PDB file of C-alpha atoms in Angstrom:
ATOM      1  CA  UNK A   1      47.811 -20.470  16.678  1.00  0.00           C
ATOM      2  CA  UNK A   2      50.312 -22.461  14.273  1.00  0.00           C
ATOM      3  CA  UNK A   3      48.177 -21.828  11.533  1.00  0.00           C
ATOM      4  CA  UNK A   4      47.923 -17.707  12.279  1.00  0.00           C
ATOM      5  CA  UNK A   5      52.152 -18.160  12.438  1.00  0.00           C
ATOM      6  CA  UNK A   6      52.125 -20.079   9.280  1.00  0.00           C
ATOM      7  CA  UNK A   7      50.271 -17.418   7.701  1.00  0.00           C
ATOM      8  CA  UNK A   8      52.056 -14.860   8.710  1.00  0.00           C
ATOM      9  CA  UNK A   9      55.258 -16.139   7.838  1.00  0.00           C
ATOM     10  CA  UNK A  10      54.093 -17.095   4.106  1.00  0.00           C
ATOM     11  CA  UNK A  11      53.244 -13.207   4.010  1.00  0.00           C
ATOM     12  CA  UNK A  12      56.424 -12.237   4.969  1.00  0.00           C
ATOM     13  CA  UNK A  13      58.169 -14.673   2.945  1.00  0.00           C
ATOM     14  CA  UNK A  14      55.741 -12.978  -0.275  1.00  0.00           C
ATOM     15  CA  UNK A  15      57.019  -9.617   0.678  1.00  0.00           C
ATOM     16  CA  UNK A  16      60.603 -10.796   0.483  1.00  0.00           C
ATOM     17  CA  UNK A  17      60.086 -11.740  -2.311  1.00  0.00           C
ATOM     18  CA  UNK A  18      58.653  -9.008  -4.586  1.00  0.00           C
ATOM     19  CA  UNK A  19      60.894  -6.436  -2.709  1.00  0.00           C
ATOM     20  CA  UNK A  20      64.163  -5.519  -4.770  1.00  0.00           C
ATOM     21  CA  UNK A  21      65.282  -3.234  -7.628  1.00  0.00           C
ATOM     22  CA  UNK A  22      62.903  -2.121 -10.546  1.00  0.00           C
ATOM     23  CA  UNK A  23      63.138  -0.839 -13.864  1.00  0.00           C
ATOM     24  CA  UNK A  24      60.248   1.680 -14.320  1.00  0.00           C
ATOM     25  CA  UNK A  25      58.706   2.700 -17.188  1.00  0.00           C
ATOM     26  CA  UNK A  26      55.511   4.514 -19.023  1.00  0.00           C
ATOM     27  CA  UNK A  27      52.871   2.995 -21.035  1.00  0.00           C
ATOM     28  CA  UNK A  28      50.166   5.178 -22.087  1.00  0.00           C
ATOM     29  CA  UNK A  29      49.625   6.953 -18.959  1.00  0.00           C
ATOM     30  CA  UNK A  30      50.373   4.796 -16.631  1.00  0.00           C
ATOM     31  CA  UNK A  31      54.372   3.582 -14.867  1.00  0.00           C
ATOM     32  CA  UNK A  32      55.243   0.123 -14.571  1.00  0.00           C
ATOM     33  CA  UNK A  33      58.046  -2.129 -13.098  1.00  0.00           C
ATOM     34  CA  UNK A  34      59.871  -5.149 -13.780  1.00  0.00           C
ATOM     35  CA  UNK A  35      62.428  -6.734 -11.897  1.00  0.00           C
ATOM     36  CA  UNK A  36      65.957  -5.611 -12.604  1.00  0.00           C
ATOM     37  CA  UNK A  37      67.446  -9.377 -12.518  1.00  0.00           C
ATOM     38  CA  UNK A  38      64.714  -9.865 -15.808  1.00  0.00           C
ATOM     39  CA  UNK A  39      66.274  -6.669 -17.798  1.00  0.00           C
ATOM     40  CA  UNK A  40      69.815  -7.347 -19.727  1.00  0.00           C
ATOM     41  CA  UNK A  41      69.994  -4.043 -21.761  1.00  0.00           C
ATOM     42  CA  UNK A  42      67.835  -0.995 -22.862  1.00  0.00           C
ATOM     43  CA  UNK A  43      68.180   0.270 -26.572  1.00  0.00           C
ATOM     44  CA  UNK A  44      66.681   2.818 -28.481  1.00  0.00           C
ATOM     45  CA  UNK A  45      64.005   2.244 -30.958  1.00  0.00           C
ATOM     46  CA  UNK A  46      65.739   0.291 -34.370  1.00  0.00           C
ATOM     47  CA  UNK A  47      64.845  -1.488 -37.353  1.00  0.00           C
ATOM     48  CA  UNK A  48      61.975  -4.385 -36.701  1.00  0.00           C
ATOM     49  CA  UNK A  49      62.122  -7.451 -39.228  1.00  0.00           C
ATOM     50  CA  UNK A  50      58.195  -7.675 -39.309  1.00  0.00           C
ATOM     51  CA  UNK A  51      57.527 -11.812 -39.737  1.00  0.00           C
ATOM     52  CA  UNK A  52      54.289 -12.742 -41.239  1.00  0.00           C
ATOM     53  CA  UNK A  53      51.334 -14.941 -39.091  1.00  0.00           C
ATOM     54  CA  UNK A  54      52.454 -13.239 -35.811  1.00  0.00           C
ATOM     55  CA  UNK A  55      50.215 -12.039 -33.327  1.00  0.00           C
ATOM     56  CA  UNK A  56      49.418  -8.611 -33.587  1.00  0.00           C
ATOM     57  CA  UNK A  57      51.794  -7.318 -30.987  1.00  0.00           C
ATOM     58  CA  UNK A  58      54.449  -9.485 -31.913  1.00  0.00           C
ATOM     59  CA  UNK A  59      56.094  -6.692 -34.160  1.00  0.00           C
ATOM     60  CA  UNK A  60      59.033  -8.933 -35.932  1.00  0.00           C
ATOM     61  CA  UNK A  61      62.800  -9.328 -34.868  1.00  0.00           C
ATOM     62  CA  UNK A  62      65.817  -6.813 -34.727  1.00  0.00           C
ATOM     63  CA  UNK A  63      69.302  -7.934 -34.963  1.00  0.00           C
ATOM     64  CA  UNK A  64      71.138  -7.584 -31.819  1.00  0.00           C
ATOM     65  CA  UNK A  65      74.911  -8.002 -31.767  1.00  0.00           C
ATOM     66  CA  UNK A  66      73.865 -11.234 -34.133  1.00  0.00           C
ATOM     67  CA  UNK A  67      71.529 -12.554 -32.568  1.00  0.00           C
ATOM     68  CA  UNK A  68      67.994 -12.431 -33.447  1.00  0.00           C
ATOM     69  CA  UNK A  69      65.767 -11.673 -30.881  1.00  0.00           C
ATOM     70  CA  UNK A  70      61.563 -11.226 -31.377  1.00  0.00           C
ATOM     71  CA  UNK A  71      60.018  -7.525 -30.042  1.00  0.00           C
ATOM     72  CA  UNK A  72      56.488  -7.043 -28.624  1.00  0.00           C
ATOM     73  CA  UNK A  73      54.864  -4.239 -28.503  1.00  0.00           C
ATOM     74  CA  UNK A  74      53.842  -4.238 -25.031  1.00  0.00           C
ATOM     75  CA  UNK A  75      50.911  -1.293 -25.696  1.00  0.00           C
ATOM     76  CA  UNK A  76      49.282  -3.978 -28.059  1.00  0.00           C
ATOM     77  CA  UNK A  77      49.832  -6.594 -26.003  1.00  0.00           C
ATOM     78  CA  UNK A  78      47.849  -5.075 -23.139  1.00  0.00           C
ATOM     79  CA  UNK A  79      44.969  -3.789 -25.554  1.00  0.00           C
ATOM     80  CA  UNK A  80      45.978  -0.017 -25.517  1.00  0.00           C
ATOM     81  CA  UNK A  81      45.990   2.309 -28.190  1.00  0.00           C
ATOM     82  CA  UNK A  82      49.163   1.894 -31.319  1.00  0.00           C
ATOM     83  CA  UNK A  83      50.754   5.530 -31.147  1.00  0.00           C
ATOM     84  CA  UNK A  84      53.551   6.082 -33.530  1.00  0.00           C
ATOM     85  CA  UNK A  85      57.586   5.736 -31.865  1.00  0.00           C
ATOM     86  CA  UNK A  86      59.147   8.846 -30.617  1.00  0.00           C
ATOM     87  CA  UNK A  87      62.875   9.615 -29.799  1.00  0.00           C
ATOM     88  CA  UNK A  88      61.901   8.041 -26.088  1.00  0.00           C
ATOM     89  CA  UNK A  89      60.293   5.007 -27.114  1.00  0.00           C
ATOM     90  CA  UNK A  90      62.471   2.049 -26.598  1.00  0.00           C
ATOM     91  CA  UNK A  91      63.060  -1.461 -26.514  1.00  0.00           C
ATOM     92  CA  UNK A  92      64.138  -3.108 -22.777  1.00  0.00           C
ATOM     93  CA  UNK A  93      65.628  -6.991 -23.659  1.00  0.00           C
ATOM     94  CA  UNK A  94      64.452  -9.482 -20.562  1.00  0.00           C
ATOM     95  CA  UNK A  95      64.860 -12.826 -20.310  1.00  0.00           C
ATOM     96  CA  UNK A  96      61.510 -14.799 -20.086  1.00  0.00           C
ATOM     97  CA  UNK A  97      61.245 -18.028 -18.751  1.00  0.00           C
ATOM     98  CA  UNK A  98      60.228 -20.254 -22.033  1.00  0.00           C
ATOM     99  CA  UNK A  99      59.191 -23.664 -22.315  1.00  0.00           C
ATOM    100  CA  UNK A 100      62.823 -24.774 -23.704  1.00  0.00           C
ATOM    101  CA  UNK A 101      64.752 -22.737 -21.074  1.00  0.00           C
ATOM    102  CA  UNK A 102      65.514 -18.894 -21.263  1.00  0.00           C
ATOM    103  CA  UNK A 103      64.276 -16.914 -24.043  1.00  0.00           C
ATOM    104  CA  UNK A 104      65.255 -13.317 -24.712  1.00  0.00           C
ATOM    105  CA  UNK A 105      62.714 -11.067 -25.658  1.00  0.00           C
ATOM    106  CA  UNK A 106      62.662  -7.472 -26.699  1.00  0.00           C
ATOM    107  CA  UNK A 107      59.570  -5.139 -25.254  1.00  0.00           C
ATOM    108  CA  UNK A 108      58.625  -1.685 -26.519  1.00  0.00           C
ATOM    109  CA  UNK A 109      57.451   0.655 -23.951  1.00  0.00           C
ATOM    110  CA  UNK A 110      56.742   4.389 -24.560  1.00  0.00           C
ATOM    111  CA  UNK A 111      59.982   5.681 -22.000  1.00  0.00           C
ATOM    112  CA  UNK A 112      61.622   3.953 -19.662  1.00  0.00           C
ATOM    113  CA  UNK A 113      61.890   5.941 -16.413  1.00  0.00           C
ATOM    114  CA  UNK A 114      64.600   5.101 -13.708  1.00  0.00           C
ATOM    115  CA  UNK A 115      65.318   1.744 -11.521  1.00  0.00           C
ATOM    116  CA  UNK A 116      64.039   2.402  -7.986  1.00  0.00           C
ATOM    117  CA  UNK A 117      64.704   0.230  -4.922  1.00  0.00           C
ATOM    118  CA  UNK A 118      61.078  -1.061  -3.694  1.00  0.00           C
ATOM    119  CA  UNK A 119      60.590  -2.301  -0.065  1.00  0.00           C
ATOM    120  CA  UNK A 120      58.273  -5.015   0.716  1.00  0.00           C
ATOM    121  CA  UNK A 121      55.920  -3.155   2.930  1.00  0.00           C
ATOM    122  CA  UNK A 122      55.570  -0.667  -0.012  1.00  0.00           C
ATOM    123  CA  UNK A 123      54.230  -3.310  -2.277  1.00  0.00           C
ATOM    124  CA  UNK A 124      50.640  -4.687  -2.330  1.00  0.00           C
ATOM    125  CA  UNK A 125      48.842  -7.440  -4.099  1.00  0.00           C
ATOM    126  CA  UNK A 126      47.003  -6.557  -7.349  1.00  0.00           C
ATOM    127  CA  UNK A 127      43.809  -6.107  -6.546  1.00  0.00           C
ATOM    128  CA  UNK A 128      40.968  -8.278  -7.736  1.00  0.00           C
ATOM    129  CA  UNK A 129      38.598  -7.507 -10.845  1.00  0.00           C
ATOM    130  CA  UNK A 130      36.089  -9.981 -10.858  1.00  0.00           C
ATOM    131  CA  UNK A 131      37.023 -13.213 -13.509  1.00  0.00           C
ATOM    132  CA  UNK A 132      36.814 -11.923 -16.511  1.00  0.00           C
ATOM    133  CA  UNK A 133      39.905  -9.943 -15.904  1.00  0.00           C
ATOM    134  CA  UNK A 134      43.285 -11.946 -15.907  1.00  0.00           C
ATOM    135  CA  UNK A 135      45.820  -9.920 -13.566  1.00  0.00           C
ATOM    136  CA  UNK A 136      48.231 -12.979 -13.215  1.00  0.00           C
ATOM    137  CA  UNK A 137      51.162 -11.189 -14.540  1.00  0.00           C
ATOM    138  CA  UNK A 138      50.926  -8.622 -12.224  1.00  0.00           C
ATOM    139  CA  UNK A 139      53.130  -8.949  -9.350  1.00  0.00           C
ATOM    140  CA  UNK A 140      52.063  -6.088  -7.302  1.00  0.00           C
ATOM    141  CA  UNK A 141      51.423  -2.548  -7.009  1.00  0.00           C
ATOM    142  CA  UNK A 142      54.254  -0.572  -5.341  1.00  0.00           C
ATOM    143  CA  UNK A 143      52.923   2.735  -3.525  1.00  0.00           C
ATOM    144  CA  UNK A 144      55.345   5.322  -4.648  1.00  0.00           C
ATOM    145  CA  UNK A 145      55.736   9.084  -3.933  1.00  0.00           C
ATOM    146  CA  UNK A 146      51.835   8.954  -3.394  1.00  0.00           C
ATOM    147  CA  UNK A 147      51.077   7.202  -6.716  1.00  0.00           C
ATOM    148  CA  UNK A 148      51.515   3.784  -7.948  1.00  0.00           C
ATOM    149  CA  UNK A 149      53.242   1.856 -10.456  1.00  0.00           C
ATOM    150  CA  UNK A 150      52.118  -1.755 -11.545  1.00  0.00           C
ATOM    151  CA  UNK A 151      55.175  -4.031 -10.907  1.00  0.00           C
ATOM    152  CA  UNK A 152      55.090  -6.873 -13.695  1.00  0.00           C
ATOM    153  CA  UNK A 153      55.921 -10.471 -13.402  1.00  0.00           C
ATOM    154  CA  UNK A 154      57.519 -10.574 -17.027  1.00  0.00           C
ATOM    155  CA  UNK A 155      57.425 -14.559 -17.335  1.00  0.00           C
ATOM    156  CA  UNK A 156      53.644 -14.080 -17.040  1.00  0.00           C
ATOM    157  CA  UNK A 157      52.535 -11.130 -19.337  1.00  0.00           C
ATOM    158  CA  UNK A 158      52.959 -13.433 -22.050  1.00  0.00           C
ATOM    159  CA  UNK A 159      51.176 -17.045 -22.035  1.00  0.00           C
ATOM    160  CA  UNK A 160      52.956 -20.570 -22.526  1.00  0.00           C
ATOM    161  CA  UNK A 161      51.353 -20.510 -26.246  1.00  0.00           C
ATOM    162  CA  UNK A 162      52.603 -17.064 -26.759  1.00  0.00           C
ATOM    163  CA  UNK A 163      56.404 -17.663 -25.571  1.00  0.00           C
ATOM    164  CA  UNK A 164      56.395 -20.743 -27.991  1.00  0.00           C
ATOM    165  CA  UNK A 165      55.384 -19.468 -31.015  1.00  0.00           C
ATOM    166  CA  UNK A 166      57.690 -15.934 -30.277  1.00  0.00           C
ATOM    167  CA  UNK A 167      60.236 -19.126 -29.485  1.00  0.00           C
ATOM    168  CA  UNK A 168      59.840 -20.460 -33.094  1.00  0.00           C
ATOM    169  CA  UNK A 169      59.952 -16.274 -34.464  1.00  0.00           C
ATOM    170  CA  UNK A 170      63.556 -15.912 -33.132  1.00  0.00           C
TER     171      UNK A 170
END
């Protein structure tokens, strides 16, 4: 019976956790979420500093206020299809968790969409896809208006290799 309590307070605990505010936003077809503590600002589309021996989604640096921050393109990054930038393709700037502290990194999605308040109870876990399919950075899928969006865990889309060497870019 303690176990079965222990349980269900760990669940509850989870659902506390991943309920809160969300930035949405399209890739490709589909509307994801991140955290709204992660995002610090949203900006339109600008020049990108492209730096040689990056990954492929890694597409350079842009100048922010003087600082110099490195931009992924999230569609590569998840394996989709490059498209060319439109007027409502932007960059969101969130903090990811780096080895060395707090790094700020700049992500290009296709729109971003509005911040929506997410309960708990509306939130699920991802579901599973066998091995060969890492869904670590997912945090959850919120049922929405009878769809779903994909909320992200943004300190896990990228790995611990990944944040280093986009460390050693900006």
């Amino acid at each position: 019976m303690a176990e079965l309590t222990e349980k269900m307070d760990q669940a509850v605990k989870v659902m506390a956790d991943r309920e809160g505010k969300y930035l949405t936003f399209a890739l490709a077809d589909e509307e994801y979420g991140i955290g709204i503590l992660k995002v610090k600002e949203i900006i339109g589309m600008m020049p990108i500093t492209t730096v040689p021996q990056t990954p492929e989604f890694v597409k350079g640096v842009i100048n922010l206020r003087g600082k110099v921050i490195p931009v992924v393109d999230l569609r590569l990054k998840f394996g989709m299809e490059e498209i060319g930038y439109t007027k409502r393709t932007c960059i969101i700037v969130v903090d990811i968790m780096g080895a060395s502290g707090v790094v700020m990194v700049g992500i290009i999605v296709d729109s971003v969409s509005e911040v929506l308040n997410i309960k708990g109870e509306d939130i699920e876990d991802a579901p599973t896809f066998g091995t060969s399919l890492d869904t670590e950075y997912i945090l959850g899928m919120a049922k929405i208006e009878g769809g779903v969006k994909i909320l992200l865990d943004i300190d896990r889309v990228l790995s611990g290799m990944e944040i280093v060497s986009i460390e050693n870019v900006g």
